PDB file of C-alpha atoms in Angstrom:
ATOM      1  CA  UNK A   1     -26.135  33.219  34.470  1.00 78.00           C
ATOM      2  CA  UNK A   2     -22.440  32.743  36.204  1.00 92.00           C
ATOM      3  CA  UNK A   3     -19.554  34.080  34.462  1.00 95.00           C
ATOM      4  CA  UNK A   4     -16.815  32.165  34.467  1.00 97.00           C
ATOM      5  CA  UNK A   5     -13.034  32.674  34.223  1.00 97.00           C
ATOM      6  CA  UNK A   6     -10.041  30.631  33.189  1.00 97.00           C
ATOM      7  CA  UNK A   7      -6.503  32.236  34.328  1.00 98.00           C
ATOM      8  CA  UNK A   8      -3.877  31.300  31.913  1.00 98.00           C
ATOM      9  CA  UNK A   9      -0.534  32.089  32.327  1.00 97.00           C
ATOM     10  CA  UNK A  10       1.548  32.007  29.459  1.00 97.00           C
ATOM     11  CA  UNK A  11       5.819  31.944  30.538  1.00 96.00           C
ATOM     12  CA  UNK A  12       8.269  31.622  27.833  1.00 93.00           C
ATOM     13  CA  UNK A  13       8.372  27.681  27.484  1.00 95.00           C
ATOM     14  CA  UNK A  14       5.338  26.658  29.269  1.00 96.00           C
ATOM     15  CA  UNK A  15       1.540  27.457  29.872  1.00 96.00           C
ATOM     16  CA  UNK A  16      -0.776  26.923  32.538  1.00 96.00           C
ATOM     17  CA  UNK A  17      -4.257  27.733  33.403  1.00 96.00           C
ATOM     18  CA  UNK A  18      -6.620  27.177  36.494  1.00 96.00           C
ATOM     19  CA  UNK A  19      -8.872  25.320  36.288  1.00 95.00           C
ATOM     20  CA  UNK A  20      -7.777  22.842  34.391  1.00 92.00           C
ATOM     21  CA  UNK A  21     -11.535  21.635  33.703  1.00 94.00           C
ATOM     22  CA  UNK A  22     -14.428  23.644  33.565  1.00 95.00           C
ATOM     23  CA  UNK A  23     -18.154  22.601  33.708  1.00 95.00           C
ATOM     24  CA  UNK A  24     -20.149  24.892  33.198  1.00 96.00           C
ATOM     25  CA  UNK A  25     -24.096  24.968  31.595  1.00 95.00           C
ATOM     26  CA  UNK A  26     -25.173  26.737  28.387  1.00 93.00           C
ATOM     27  CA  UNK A  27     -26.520  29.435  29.979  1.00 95.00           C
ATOM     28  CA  UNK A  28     -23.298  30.353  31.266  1.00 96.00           C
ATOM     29  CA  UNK A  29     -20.639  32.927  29.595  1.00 97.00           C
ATOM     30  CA  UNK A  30     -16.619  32.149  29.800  1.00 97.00           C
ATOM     31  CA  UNK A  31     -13.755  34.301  29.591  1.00 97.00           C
ATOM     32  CA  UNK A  32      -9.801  33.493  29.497  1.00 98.00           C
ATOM     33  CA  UNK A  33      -7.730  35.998  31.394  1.00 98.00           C
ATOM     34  CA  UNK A  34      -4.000  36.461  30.824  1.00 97.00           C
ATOM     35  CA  UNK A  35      -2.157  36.887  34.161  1.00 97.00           C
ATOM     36  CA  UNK A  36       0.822  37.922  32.384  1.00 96.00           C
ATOM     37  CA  UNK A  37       1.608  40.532  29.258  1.00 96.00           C
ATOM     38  CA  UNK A  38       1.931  37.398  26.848  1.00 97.00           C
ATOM     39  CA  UNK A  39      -0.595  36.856  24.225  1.00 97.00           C
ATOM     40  CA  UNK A  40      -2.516  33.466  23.368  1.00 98.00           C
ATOM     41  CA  UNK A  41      -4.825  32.229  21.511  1.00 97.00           C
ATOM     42  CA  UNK A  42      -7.047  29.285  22.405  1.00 97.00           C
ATOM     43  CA  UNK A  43      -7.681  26.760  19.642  1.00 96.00           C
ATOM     44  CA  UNK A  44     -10.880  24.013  19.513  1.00 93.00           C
ATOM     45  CA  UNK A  45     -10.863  20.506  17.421  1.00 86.00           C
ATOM     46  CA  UNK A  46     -13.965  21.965  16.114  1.00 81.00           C
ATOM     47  CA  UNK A  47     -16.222  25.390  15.410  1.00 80.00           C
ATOM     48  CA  UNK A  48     -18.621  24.171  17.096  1.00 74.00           C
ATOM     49  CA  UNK A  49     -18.447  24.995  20.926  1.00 90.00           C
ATOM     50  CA  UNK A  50     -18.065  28.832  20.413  1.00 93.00           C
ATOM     51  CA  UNK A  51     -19.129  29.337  16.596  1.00 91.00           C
ATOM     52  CA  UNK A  52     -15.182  29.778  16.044  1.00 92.00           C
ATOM     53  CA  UNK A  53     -12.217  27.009  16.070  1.00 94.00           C
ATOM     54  CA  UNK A  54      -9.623  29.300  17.228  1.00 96.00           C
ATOM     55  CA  UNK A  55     -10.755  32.802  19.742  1.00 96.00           C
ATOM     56  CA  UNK A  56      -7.627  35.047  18.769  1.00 97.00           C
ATOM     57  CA  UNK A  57      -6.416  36.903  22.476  1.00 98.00           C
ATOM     58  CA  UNK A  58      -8.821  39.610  21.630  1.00 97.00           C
ATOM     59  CA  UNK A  59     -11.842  37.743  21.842  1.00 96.00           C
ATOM     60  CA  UNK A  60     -11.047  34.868  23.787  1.00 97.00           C
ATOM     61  CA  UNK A  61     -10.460  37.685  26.888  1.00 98.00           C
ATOM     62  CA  UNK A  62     -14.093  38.872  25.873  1.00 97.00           C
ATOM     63  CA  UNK A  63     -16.978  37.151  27.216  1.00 97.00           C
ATOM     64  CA  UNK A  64     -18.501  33.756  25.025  1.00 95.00           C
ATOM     65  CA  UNK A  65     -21.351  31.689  25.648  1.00 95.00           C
ATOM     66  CA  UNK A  66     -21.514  28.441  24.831  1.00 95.00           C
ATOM     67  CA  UNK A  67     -23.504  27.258  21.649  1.00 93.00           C
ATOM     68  CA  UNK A  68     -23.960  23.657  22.351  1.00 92.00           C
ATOM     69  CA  UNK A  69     -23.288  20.827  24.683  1.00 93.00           C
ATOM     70  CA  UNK A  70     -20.604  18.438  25.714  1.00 93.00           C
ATOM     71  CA  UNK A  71     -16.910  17.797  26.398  1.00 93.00           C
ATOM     72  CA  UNK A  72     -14.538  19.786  24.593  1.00 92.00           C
ATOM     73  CA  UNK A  73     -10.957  19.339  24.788  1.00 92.00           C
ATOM     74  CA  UNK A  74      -9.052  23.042  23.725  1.00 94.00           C
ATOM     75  CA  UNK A  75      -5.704  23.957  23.049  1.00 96.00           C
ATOM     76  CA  UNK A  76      -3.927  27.016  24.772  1.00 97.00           C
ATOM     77  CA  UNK A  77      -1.482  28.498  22.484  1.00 97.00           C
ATOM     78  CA  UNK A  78       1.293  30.922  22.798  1.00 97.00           C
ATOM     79  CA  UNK A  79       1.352  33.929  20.068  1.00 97.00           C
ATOM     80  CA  UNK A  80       5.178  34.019  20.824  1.00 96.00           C
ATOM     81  CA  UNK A  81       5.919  30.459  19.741  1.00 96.00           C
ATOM     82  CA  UNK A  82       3.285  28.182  18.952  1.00 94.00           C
ATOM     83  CA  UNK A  83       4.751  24.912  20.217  1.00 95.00           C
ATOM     84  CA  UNK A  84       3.909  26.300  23.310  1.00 96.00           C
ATOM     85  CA  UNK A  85       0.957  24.501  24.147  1.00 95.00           C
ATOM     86  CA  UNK A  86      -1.731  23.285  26.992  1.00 93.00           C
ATOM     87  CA  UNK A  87      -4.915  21.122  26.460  1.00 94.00           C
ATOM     88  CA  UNK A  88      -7.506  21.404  29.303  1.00 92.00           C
ATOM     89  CA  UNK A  89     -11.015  20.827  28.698  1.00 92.00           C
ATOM     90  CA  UNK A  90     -14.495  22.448  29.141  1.00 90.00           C
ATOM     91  CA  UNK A  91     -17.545  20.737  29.598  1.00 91.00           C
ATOM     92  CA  UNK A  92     -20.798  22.627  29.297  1.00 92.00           C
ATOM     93  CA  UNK A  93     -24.265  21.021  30.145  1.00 93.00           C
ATOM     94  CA  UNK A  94     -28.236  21.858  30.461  1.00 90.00           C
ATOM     95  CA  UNK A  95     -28.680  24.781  32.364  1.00 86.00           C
ATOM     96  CA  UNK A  96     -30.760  23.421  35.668  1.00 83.00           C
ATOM     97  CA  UNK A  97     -34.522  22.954  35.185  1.00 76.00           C
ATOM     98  CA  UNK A  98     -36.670  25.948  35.272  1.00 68.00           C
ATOM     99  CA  UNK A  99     -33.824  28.720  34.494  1.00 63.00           C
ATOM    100  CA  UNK A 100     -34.699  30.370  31.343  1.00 63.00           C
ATOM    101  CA  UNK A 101     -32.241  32.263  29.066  1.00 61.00           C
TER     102      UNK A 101
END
């Protein structure tokens, strides 16, 4: 199971992260990682993805796994000011045939 990280850099009026778009299968775990000392948060449309609309800094920098399938747009947020924003998108799909959890 392939771990995955997102960089996110977080400046004072802008964010950006790389990649941009994920895919990535359920089996697989995620991280965010800050590549500078500002905080974020990263906020979903939905619970559903990660059991959790919004992973505080804390635990988005921890390692999630998926909890279901599809195309899920997310919102990088700045805990300085929170019009700083990004939406990129992760899509997670079955794991290839034969791999078990």
């Amino acid at each position: 199971m392939p771990t995955h990280k997102i960089s996110v850099t977080v400046e004072k009026d802008s964010i950006r992260v790389e990649p941009e778009m994920l895919t990535m299968t359920s089996l697989d775990e995620i991280h965010w990682a800050g590549t500078t000392a500002r905080k974020f948060s990263i906020v979903f449309d939905h619970e559903g993805v990660f059991g959790r609309r919004e992973l505080e800094h804390s635990i988005a920098t921890t390692k999630q796994r998926p909890r279901v399938k599809g195309r899920f747009k997310y919102t990088v947020v700045s805990a300085e000011d929170r019009a700083v924003k990004l939406d990129p998108v992760i899509i997670v799909e079955d794991p290839p045939t034969g791999t078990k959890p």
